[in-house]
Amino acid sequence: MKYFDTHIHFFPDKLAGKALPHLHDICHCPYYSDGTRAGTLKNLEDWGCVGGMALHITTNAHQQTSVNNFAKESQHDNIYCFGSVYPFAENAVEEIHRVKEMGLYGLKLHPDYQEFFIGDEAAMPIYAEAEKLGMVLAFHTGRDPYSPNLVHCPPDVLGKIADLFPKLTIIAAHMGGMDMPQEAAKHLAGKKNVYFDTAFASHFLNPKEFEELVHLHGTDKVLFATDCPWSTLPAEKALLDAAGLTGSEREQIAYKNAEKLFGITV
């Protein structure tokens, strides 16, 4: 079985050594790579993964250009990349066009780190422009260790956005809502323009819960993911293997859905 990891993170070499310990101090989550591109690629190779999609995040307006340039530079050797925009940046909509022109595969928004709620009026032009340009939009969905008591992207609000922008392809990371599977099942499961990814799912779902959510949403709309450096392929693969899915369903999730969504061959 091939595996393509649709949700990984890494940093420029000069920042990685500081970024991961800093995030660990805030979130108290262990990490499983050195945070560099080369280190992450080695992890994927050691785990038998055929490639990965790096989801980059810009946490302020001044970072947009450098973050997206780094994403473009990083896109080779079976590593593909999403860019990002900061919703409150004056040139956020223009930057979406630049991300598209650079050949990146979508946009990542992490409302916790970017300090906005997904229903904010300021974010609506981002969704509208991404829909217009056919850009895939990935959200960190549900809780996050960074701000565990304040959910910036709850499944019910994301469900309303999916309805408001029906031609916008959305990836609701963490099976539609980290630590919020019931809400994901109620508000997101079955929506045709929404994908779930399995990032970090082994940390908050058991195999039966995972299987039920997969079947409720549809195996053709679930993407294999780890959230490396915060989880590993063996951990997320074990959850996938333990669920009561057929071989063809596991194959869809492991890499075929990613090939179809992103137009790549892994």
PDB file of C-alpha atoms in Angstrom:
ATOM      1  CA  MET A   1       0.000   0.000   0.000  1.00  0.00           C
ATOM      2  CA  LYS A   2       1.270   3.448  -0.921  1.00  0.00           C
ATOM      3  CA  TYR A   3       0.798   6.370   1.443  1.00  0.00           C
ATOM      4  CA  PHE A   4       0.801  10.052   0.553  1.00  0.00           C
ATOM      5  CA  ASP A   5       0.777  12.421   3.518  1.00  0.00           C
ATOM      6  CA  THR A   6      -1.480  15.381   2.751  1.00  0.00           C
ATOM      7  CA  HIS A   7      -0.702  17.368   5.914  1.00  0.00           C
ATOM      8  CA  ILE A   8       2.896  18.025   6.955  1.00  0.00           C
ATOM      9  CA  HIS A   9       4.759  21.051   8.297  1.00  0.00           C
ATOM     10  CA  PHE A  10       8.362  22.233   8.134  1.00  0.00           C
ATOM     11  CA  PHE A  11      10.243  25.502   8.435  1.00  0.00           C
ATOM     12  CA  PRO A  12      13.233  27.219   6.866  1.00  0.00           C
ATOM     13  CA  ASP A  13      16.420  25.665   8.251  1.00  0.00           C
ATOM     14  CA  LYS A  14      17.408  28.802  10.160  1.00  0.00           C
ATOM     15  CA  LEU A  15      14.050  28.836  11.996  1.00  0.00           C
ATOM     16  CA  ALA A  16      13.319  25.148  12.579  1.00  0.00           C
ATOM     17  CA  GLY A  17      15.637  24.748  15.580  1.00  0.00           C
ATOM     18  CA  LYS A  18      13.791  27.503  17.430  1.00  0.00           C
ATOM     19  CA  ALA A  19      10.256  27.023  16.110  1.00  0.00           C
ATOM     20  CA  LEU A  20       9.634  23.472  17.282  1.00  0.00           C
ATOM     21  CA  PRO A  21      10.873  23.915  20.877  1.00  0.00           C
ATOM     22  CA  HIS A  22       8.894  27.150  21.088  1.00  0.00           C
ATOM     23  CA  LEU A  23       5.694  25.484  19.878  1.00  0.00           C
ATOM     24  CA  HIS A  24       6.328  22.543  22.199  1.00  0.00           C
ATOM     25  CA  ASP A  25       6.581  24.916  25.160  1.00  0.00           C
ATOM     26  CA  ILE A  26       3.228  26.450  24.238  1.00  0.00           C
ATOM     27  CA  CYS A  27       1.306  23.343  23.194  1.00  0.00           C
ATOM     28  CA  HIS A  28       3.077  20.639  25.222  1.00  0.00           C
ATOM     29  CA  CYS A  29       2.994  18.282  22.242  1.00  0.00           C
ATOM     30  CA  PRO A  30       5.956  16.026  21.457  1.00  0.00           C
ATOM     31  CA  TYR A  31       7.402  16.354  17.976  1.00  0.00           C
ATOM     32  CA  TYR A  32       8.844  13.733  15.645  1.00  0.00           C
ATOM     33  CA  SER A  33      11.065  15.589  13.176  1.00  0.00           C
ATOM     34  CA  ASP A  34      13.721  18.280  13.310  1.00  0.00           C
ATOM     35  CA  GLY A  35      11.328  20.668  11.556  1.00  0.00           C
ATOM     36  CA  THR A  36      13.445  21.109   8.416  1.00  0.00           C
ATOM     37  CA  ARG A  37      12.430  20.153   4.911  1.00  0.00           C
ATOM     38  CA  ALA A  38      15.277  17.645   4.618  1.00  0.00           C
ATOM     39  CA  GLY A  39      14.486  16.114   7.995  1.00  0.00           C
ATOM     40  CA  THR A  40      10.814  15.830   7.176  1.00  0.00           C
ATOM     41  CA  LEU A  41      11.554  14.240   3.808  1.00  0.00           C
ATOM     42  CA  LYS A  42      13.791  11.697   5.542  1.00  0.00           C
ATOM     43  CA  ASN A  43      10.989  10.896   7.979  1.00  0.00           C
ATOM     44  CA  LEU A  44       8.590  10.276   5.103  1.00  0.00           C
ATOM     45  CA  GLU A  45      11.112   8.049   3.343  1.00  0.00           C
ATOM     46  CA  ASP A  46      11.851   6.109   6.543  1.00  0.00           C
ATOM     47  CA  TRP A  47       8.117   5.578   7.065  1.00  0.00           C
ATOM     48  CA  GLY A  48       7.673   4.331   3.494  1.00  0.00           C
ATOM     49  CA  CYS A  49       5.650   7.349   2.409  1.00  0.00           C
ATOM     50  CA  VAL A  50       5.750   8.298  -1.283  1.00  0.00           C
ATOM     51  CA  GLY A  51       5.500  12.046  -0.697  1.00  0.00           C
ATOM     52  CA  GLY A  52       3.770  14.795   1.175  1.00  0.00           C
ATOM     53  CA  MET A  53       1.823  18.040   0.980  1.00  0.00           C
ATOM     54  CA  ALA A  54       3.312  20.793   3.148  1.00  0.00           C
ATOM     55  CA  LEU A  55       0.735  23.200   4.543  1.00  0.00           C
ATOM     56  CA  HIS A  56       2.483  26.495   5.216  1.00  0.00           C
ATOM     57  CA  ILE A  57       0.975  29.182   7.442  1.00  0.00           C
ATOM     58  CA  THR A  58       1.520  32.927   7.436  1.00  0.00           C
ATOM     59  CA  THR A  59       0.849  34.340  10.902  1.00  0.00           C
ATOM     60  CA  ASN A  60       0.990  38.037  10.003  1.00  0.00           C
ATOM     61  CA  ALA A  61       0.728  40.298   6.966  1.00  0.00           C
ATOM     62  CA  HIS A  62       4.479  40.820   6.682  1.00  0.00           C
ATOM     63  CA  GLN A  63       5.146  37.084   6.305  1.00  0.00           C
ATOM     64  CA  GLN A  64       2.977  36.468   3.259  1.00  0.00           C
ATOM     65  CA  THR A  65       5.628  36.984   0.602  1.00  0.00           C
ATOM     66  CA  SER A  66       8.411  35.088   2.362  1.00  0.00           C
ATOM     67  CA  VAL A  67       6.195  32.180   3.443  1.00  0.00           C
ATOM     68  CA  ASN A  68       4.825  31.663  -0.058  1.00  0.00           C
ATOM     69  CA  ASN A  69       8.239  32.057  -1.656  1.00  0.00           C
ATOM     70  CA  PHE A  70       9.542  29.370   0.716  1.00  0.00           C
ATOM     71  CA  ALA A  71       6.623  27.141  -0.261  1.00  0.00           C
ATOM     72  CA  LYS A  72       7.477  27.541  -3.933  1.00  0.00           C
ATOM     73  CA  GLU A  73      11.181  26.833  -3.307  1.00  0.00           C
ATOM     74  CA  SER A  74      10.302  23.741  -1.284  1.00  0.00           C
ATOM     75  CA  GLN A  75       8.139  22.143  -3.971  1.00  0.00           C
ATOM     76  CA  HIS A  76      10.274  19.339  -5.440  1.00  0.00           C
ATOM     77  CA  ASP A  77      11.328  15.733  -4.755  1.00  0.00           C
ATOM     78  CA  ASN A  78       7.777  14.501  -4.061  1.00  0.00           C
ATOM     79  CA  ILE A  79       7.052  17.430  -1.743  1.00  0.00           C
ATOM     80  CA  TYR A  80       4.101  19.562  -2.827  1.00  0.00           C
ATOM     81  CA  CYS A  81       3.009  22.742  -1.061  1.00  0.00           C
ATOM     82  CA  PHE A  82       0.112  24.952  -0.049  1.00  0.00           C
ATOM     83  CA  GLY A  83       0.634  28.651   0.339  1.00  0.00           C
ATOM     84  CA  SER A  84      -1.125  30.887   2.832  1.00  0.00           C
ATOM     85  CA  VAL A  85      -2.557  34.366   3.241  1.00  0.00           C
ATOM     86  CA  TYR A  86      -3.229  36.485   6.301  1.00  0.00           C
ATOM     87  CA  PRO A  87      -6.909  37.436   6.214  1.00  0.00           C
ATOM     88  CA  PHE A  88      -6.343  40.945   7.583  1.00  0.00           C
ATOM     89  CA  ALA A  89      -3.543  41.828   5.158  1.00  0.00           C
ATOM     90  CA  GLU A  90      -4.480  44.591   2.745  1.00  0.00           C
ATOM     91  CA  ASN A  91      -3.133  42.587  -0.185  1.00  0.00           C
ATOM     92  CA  ALA A  92      -4.499  39.182   0.871  1.00  0.00           C
ATOM     93  CA  VAL A  93      -6.715  38.800  -2.207  1.00  0.00           C
ATOM     94  CA  GLU A  94      -3.866  39.798  -4.529  1.00  0.00           C
ATOM     95  CA  GLU A  95      -1.609  37.272  -2.805  1.00  0.00           C
ATOM     96  CA  ILE A  96      -4.078  34.490  -3.570  1.00  0.00           C
ATOM     97  CA  HIS A  97      -3.499  35.207  -7.252  1.00  0.00           C
ATOM     98  CA  ARG A  98       0.271  35.039  -6.733  1.00  0.00           C
ATOM     99  CA  VAL A  99      -0.065  31.704  -4.934  1.00  0.00           C
ATOM    100  CA  LYS A 100      -2.086  30.396  -7.875  1.00  0.00           C
ATOM    101  CA  GLU A 101       0.455  31.686 -10.408  1.00  0.00           C
ATOM    102  CA  MET A 102       3.331  30.047  -8.505  1.00  0.00           C
ATOM    103  CA  GLY A 103       1.726  26.645  -8.999  1.00  0.00           C
ATOM    104  CA  LEU A 104       1.046  25.937  -5.326  1.00  0.00           C
ATOM    105  CA  TYR A 105      -1.754  23.492  -4.636  1.00  0.00           C
ATOM    106  CA  GLY A 106      -3.977  25.484  -2.314  1.00  0.00           C
ATOM    107  CA  LEU A 107      -4.151  27.775   0.695  1.00  0.00           C
ATOM    108  CA  LYS A 108      -3.832  26.887   4.359  1.00  0.00           C
ATOM    109  CA  LEU A 109      -5.607  28.895   7.039  1.00  0.00           C
ATOM    110  CA  HIS A 110      -4.948  28.233  10.724  1.00  0.00           C
ATOM    111  CA  PRO A 111      -7.371  30.535  12.538  1.00  0.00           C
ATOM    112  CA  ASP A 112      -5.806  29.872  15.957  1.00  0.00           C
ATOM    113  CA  TYR A 113      -2.338  31.025  14.936  1.00  0.00           C
ATOM    114  CA  GLN A 114      -3.714  33.711  12.625  1.00  0.00           C
ATOM    115  CA  GLU A 115      -6.040  34.978  15.364  1.00  0.00           C
ATOM    116  CA  PHE A 116      -9.342  35.180  13.531  1.00  0.00           C
ATOM    117  CA  PHE A 117     -12.669  33.389  13.638  1.00  0.00           C
ATOM    118  CA  ILE A 118     -13.625  31.763  10.355  1.00  0.00           C
ATOM    119  CA  GLY A 119     -16.967  33.565  10.330  1.00  0.00           C
ATOM    120  CA  ASP A 120     -15.308  36.984  10.511  1.00  0.00           C
ATOM    121  CA  GLU A 121     -16.451  39.328   7.758  1.00  0.00           C
ATOM    122  CA  ALA A 122     -12.818  40.094   6.906  1.00  0.00           C
ATOM    123  CA  ALA A 123     -12.286  36.462   5.845  1.00  0.00           C
ATOM    124  CA  MET A 124     -15.184  36.309   3.378  1.00  0.00           C
ATOM    125  CA  PRO A 125     -13.270  37.877   0.442  1.00  0.00           C
ATOM    126  CA  ILE A 126     -10.600  35.179   0.914  1.00  0.00           C
ATOM    127  CA  TYR A 127     -13.180  32.425   0.550  1.00  0.00           C
ATOM    128  CA  ALA A 128     -14.831  34.127  -2.407  1.00  0.00           C
ATOM    129  CA  GLU A 129     -11.567  34.618  -4.287  1.00  0.00           C
ATOM    130  CA  ALA A 130     -10.377  31.079  -3.576  1.00  0.00           C
ATOM    131  CA  GLU A 131     -13.693  29.780  -4.905  1.00  0.00           C
ATOM    132  CA  LYS A 132     -13.410  31.971  -7.998  1.00  0.00           C
ATOM    133  CA  LEU A 133      -9.868  30.768  -8.744  1.00  0.00           C
ATOM    134  CA  GLY A 134     -10.551  27.111  -7.974  1.00  0.00           C
ATOM    135  CA  MET A 135      -8.080  27.085  -5.079  1.00  0.00           C
ATOM    136  CA  VAL A 136      -8.396  24.342  -2.461  1.00  0.00           C
ATOM    137  CA  LEU A 137      -8.714  25.862   1.019  1.00  0.00           C
ATOM    138  CA  ALA A 138      -7.476  23.865   4.035  1.00  0.00           C
ATOM    139  CA  PHE A 139      -8.552  24.844   7.550  1.00  0.00           C
ATOM    140  CA  HIS A 140      -7.321  23.730  10.915  1.00  0.00           C
ATOM    141  CA  THR A 141     -10.686  22.618  12.247  1.00  0.00           C
ATOM    142  CA  GLY A 142     -11.768  22.115  15.855  1.00  0.00           C
ATOM    143  CA  ARG A 143      -9.679  22.583  18.958  1.00  0.00           C
ATOM    144  CA  ASP A 144      -5.957  23.237  19.013  1.00  0.00           C
ATOM    145  CA  PRO A 145      -3.428  22.915  21.860  1.00  0.00           C
ATOM    146  CA  TYR A 146      -2.375  26.494  21.119  1.00  0.00           C
ATOM    147  CA  SER A 147      -5.740  27.821  22.360  1.00  0.00           C
ATOM    148  CA  PRO A 148      -7.668  24.789  23.621  1.00  0.00           C
ATOM    149  CA  ASN A 149     -10.516  26.731  25.228  1.00  0.00           C
ATOM    150  CA  LEU A 150     -11.250  28.981  22.244  1.00  0.00           C
ATOM    151  CA  VAL A 151     -12.309  27.254  19.026  1.00  0.00           C
ATOM    152  CA  HIS A 152     -11.653  29.527  16.061  1.00  0.00           C
ATOM    153  CA  CYS A 153     -12.913  27.071  13.432  1.00  0.00           C
ATOM    154  CA  PRO A 154     -15.875  25.109  14.811  1.00  0.00           C
ATOM    155  CA  PRO A 155     -17.444  22.529  12.490  1.00  0.00           C
ATOM    156  CA  ASP A 156     -20.867  24.200  12.553  1.00  0.00           C
ATOM    157  CA  VAL A 157     -19.521  27.513  11.252  1.00  0.00           C
ATOM    158  CA  LEU A 158     -17.362  25.774   8.642  1.00  0.00           C
ATOM    159  CA  GLY A 159     -20.454  23.913   7.491  1.00  0.00           C
ATOM    160  CA  LYS A 160     -22.200  27.237   6.912  1.00  0.00           C
ATOM    161  CA  ILE A 161     -19.208  28.515   4.924  1.00  0.00           C
ATOM    162  CA  ALA A 162     -19.234  25.347   2.816  1.00  0.00           C
ATOM    163  CA  ASP A 163     -22.886  26.045   2.001  1.00  0.00           C
ATOM    164  CA  LEU A 164     -22.279  29.734   1.353  1.00  0.00           C
ATOM    165  CA  PHE A 165     -19.462  28.928  -1.102  1.00  0.00           C
ATOM    166  CA  PRO A 166     -20.633  25.664  -2.719  1.00  0.00           C
ATOM    167  CA  LYS A 167     -17.926  25.647  -5.411  1.00  0.00           C
ATOM    168  CA  LEU A 168     -15.123  26.124  -2.879  1.00  0.00           C
ATOM    169  CA  THR A 169     -13.240  22.900  -2.173  1.00  0.00           C
ATOM    170  CA  ILE A 170     -12.510  22.733   1.556  1.00  0.00           C
ATOM    171  CA  ILE A 171     -10.223  20.442   3.506  1.00  0.00           C
ATOM    172  CA  ALA A 172     -11.462  20.263   7.094  1.00  0.00           C
ATOM    173  CA  ALA A 173      -8.312  18.996   8.780  1.00  0.00           C
ATOM    174  CA  HIS A 174      -8.360  16.612  11.736  1.00  0.00           C
ATOM    175  CA  MET A 175     -11.396  14.634  10.547  1.00  0.00           C
ATOM    176  CA  GLY A 176     -13.557  17.733  10.440  1.00  0.00           C
ATOM    177  CA  GLY A 177     -12.748  18.904  13.955  1.00  0.00           C
ATOM    178  CA  MET A 178      -9.946  18.072  16.367  1.00  0.00           C
ATOM    179  CA  ASP A 179     -11.518  16.714  19.557  1.00  0.00           C
ATOM    180  CA  MET A 180     -14.958  17.501  18.091  1.00  0.00           C
ATOM    181  CA  PRO A 181     -15.998  14.381  16.134  1.00  0.00           C
ATOM    182  CA  GLN A 182     -19.673  14.615  17.073  1.00  0.00           C
ATOM    183  CA  GLU A 183     -19.854  18.177  15.775  1.00  0.00           C
ATOM    184  CA  ALA A 184     -17.991  17.179  12.604  1.00  0.00           C
ATOM    185  CA  ALA A 185     -20.450  14.341  12.042  1.00  0.00           C
ATOM    186  CA  LYS A 186     -23.431  16.644  12.517  1.00  0.00           C
ATOM    187  CA  HIS A 187     -22.328  19.710  10.573  1.00  0.00           C
ATOM    188  CA  LEU A 188     -19.776  18.599   7.950  1.00  0.00           C
ATOM    189  CA  ALA A 189     -20.157  14.906   7.162  1.00  0.00           C
ATOM    190  CA  GLY A 190     -21.602  14.305   3.714  1.00  0.00           C
ATOM    191  CA  LYS A 191     -20.995  17.806   2.333  1.00  0.00           C
ATOM    192  CA  LYS A 192     -19.866  17.361  -1.246  1.00  0.00           C
ATOM    193  CA  ASN A 193     -17.329  20.206  -1.288  1.00  0.00           C
ATOM    194  CA  VAL A 194     -15.622  19.153   1.956  1.00  0.00           C
ATOM    195  CA  TYR A 195     -12.764  16.705   2.471  1.00  0.00           C
ATOM    196  CA  PHE A 196     -11.589  15.429   5.858  1.00  0.00           C
ATOM    197  CA  ASP A 197      -7.959  14.576   6.553  1.00  0.00           C
ATOM    198  CA  THR A 198      -6.723  12.104   9.148  1.00  0.00           C
ATOM    199  CA  ALA A 199      -4.057  14.410  10.637  1.00  0.00           C
ATOM    200  CA  PHE A 200      -3.512  13.706  14.348  1.00  0.00           C
ATOM    201  CA  ALA A 201      -6.706  11.610  14.393  1.00  0.00           C
ATOM    202  CA  SER A 202      -5.070   8.734  16.289  1.00  0.00           C
ATOM    203  CA  HIS A 203      -4.732  11.094  19.259  1.00  0.00           C
ATOM    204  CA  PHE A 204      -8.475  11.699  19.693  1.00  0.00           C
ATOM    205  CA  LEU A 205     -10.371   8.931  17.864  1.00  0.00           C
ATOM    206  CA  ASN A 206     -10.490   5.186  18.437  1.00  0.00           C
ATOM    207  CA  PRO A 207     -10.826   2.836  15.429  1.00  0.00           C
ATOM    208  CA  LYS A 208     -14.605   2.469  15.783  1.00  0.00           C
ATOM    209  CA  GLU A 209     -15.169   6.221  16.004  1.00  0.00           C
ATOM    210  CA  PHE A 210     -12.844   6.774  13.056  1.00  0.00           C
ATOM    211  CA  GLU A 211     -14.612   4.150  10.934  1.00  0.00           C
ATOM    212  CA  GLU A 212     -18.039   5.590  11.690  1.00  0.00           C
ATOM    213  CA  LEU A 213     -16.964   9.097  10.757  1.00  0.00           C
ATOM    214  CA  VAL A 214     -15.267   7.911   7.553  1.00  0.00           C
ATOM    215  CA  HIS A 215     -18.345   6.029   6.410  1.00  0.00           C
ATOM    216  CA  LEU A 216     -20.652   8.874   7.381  1.00  0.00           C
ATOM    217  CA  HIS A 217     -18.650  11.329   5.311  1.00  0.00           C
ATOM    218  CA  GLY A 218     -17.659   8.951   2.470  1.00  0.00           C
ATOM    219  CA  THR A 219     -14.364   7.183   1.831  1.00  0.00           C
ATOM    220  CA  ASP A 220     -13.880   9.192  -1.373  1.00  0.00           C
ATOM    221  CA  LYS A 221     -13.625  12.413   0.674  1.00  0.00           C
ATOM    222  CA  VAL A 222     -11.004  11.391   3.259  1.00  0.00           C
ATOM    223  CA  LEU A 223      -7.280  12.094   2.845  1.00  0.00           C
ATOM    224  CA  PHE A 224      -4.477  10.326   4.677  1.00  0.00           C
ATOM    225  CA  ALA A 225      -2.431  12.737   6.784  1.00  0.00           C
ATOM    226  CA  THR A 226      -0.215  12.779   9.860  1.00  0.00           C
ATOM    227  CA  ASP A 227       0.326  16.439  10.888  1.00  0.00           C
ATOM    228  CA  CYS A 228       4.068  15.697  11.034  1.00  0.00           C
ATOM    229  CA  PRO A 229       5.987  16.770  13.129  1.00  0.00           C
ATOM    230  CA  TRP A 230       3.146  16.362  15.652  1.00  0.00           C
ATOM    231  CA  SER A 231       2.302  12.783  14.746  1.00  0.00           C
ATOM    232  CA  THR A 232       3.747   9.977  12.632  1.00  0.00           C
ATOM    233  CA  LEU A 233       2.774   7.784   9.730  1.00  0.00           C
ATOM    234  CA  PRO A 234       2.926   4.592  11.855  1.00  0.00           C
ATOM    235  CA  ALA A 235       0.476   6.099  14.371  1.00  0.00           C
ATOM    236  CA  GLU A 236      -2.054   7.269  11.779  1.00  0.00           C
ATOM    237  CA  LYS A 237      -1.613   4.143   9.639  1.00  0.00           C
ATOM    238  CA  ALA A 238      -2.374   1.988  12.686  1.00  0.00           C
ATOM    239  CA  LEU A 239      -5.675   3.812  13.145  1.00  0.00           C
ATOM    240  CA  LEU A 240      -6.546   3.375   9.470  1.00  0.00           C
ATOM    241  CA  ASP A 241      -5.642  -0.326   9.556  1.00  0.00           C
ATOM    242  CA  ALA A 242      -7.597  -0.973  12.765  1.00  0.00           C
ATOM    243  CA  ALA A 243     -10.808   0.513  11.384  1.00  0.00           C
ATOM    244  CA  GLY A 244     -13.248  -1.827   9.666  1.00  0.00           C
ATOM    245  CA  LEU A 245     -12.529  -0.629   6.140  1.00  0.00           C
ATOM    246  CA  THR A 246     -12.056  -2.683   3.002  1.00  0.00           C
ATOM    247  CA  GLY A 247      -8.729  -2.807   1.201  1.00  0.00           C
ATOM    248  CA  SER A 248     -10.049  -0.609  -1.598  1.00  0.00           C
ATOM    249  CA  GLU A 249     -11.391   1.926   0.921  1.00  0.00           C
ATOM    250  CA  ARG A 250      -8.007   2.094   2.670  1.00  0.00           C
ATOM    251  CA  GLU A 251      -6.310   2.537  -0.706  1.00  0.00           C
ATOM    252  CA  GLN A 252      -8.618   5.435  -1.553  1.00  0.00           C
ATOM    253  CA  ILE A 253      -7.707   7.174   1.676  1.00  0.00           C
ATOM    254  CA  ALA A 254      -4.006   6.272   1.585  1.00  0.00           C
ATOM    255  CA  TYR A 255      -3.271   8.013  -1.711  1.00  0.00           C
ATOM    256  CA  LYS A 256      -5.916   7.758  -4.445  1.00  0.00           C
ATOM    257  CA  ASN A 257      -8.142  10.552  -3.156  1.00  0.00           C
ATOM    258  CA  ALA A 258      -5.105  12.872  -2.990  1.00  0.00           C
ATOM    259  CA  GLU A 259      -4.148  12.004  -6.562  1.00  0.00           C
ATOM    260  CA  LYS A 260      -7.637  12.882  -7.756  1.00  0.00           C
ATOM    261  CA  LEU A 261      -8.011  16.067  -5.722  1.00  0.00           C
ATOM    262  CA  PHE A 262      -4.608  17.532  -6.523  1.00  0.00           C
ATOM    263  CA  GLY A 263      -4.154  16.124 -10.026  1.00  0.00           C
ATOM    264  CA  ILE A 264      -0.889  14.403  -9.180  1.00  0.00           C
ATOM    265  CA  THR A 265       0.502  10.901  -9.571  1.00  0.00           C
ATOM    266  CA  VAL A 266       2.311   9.454  -6.591  1.00  0.00           C
TER     267      VAL A 266
END
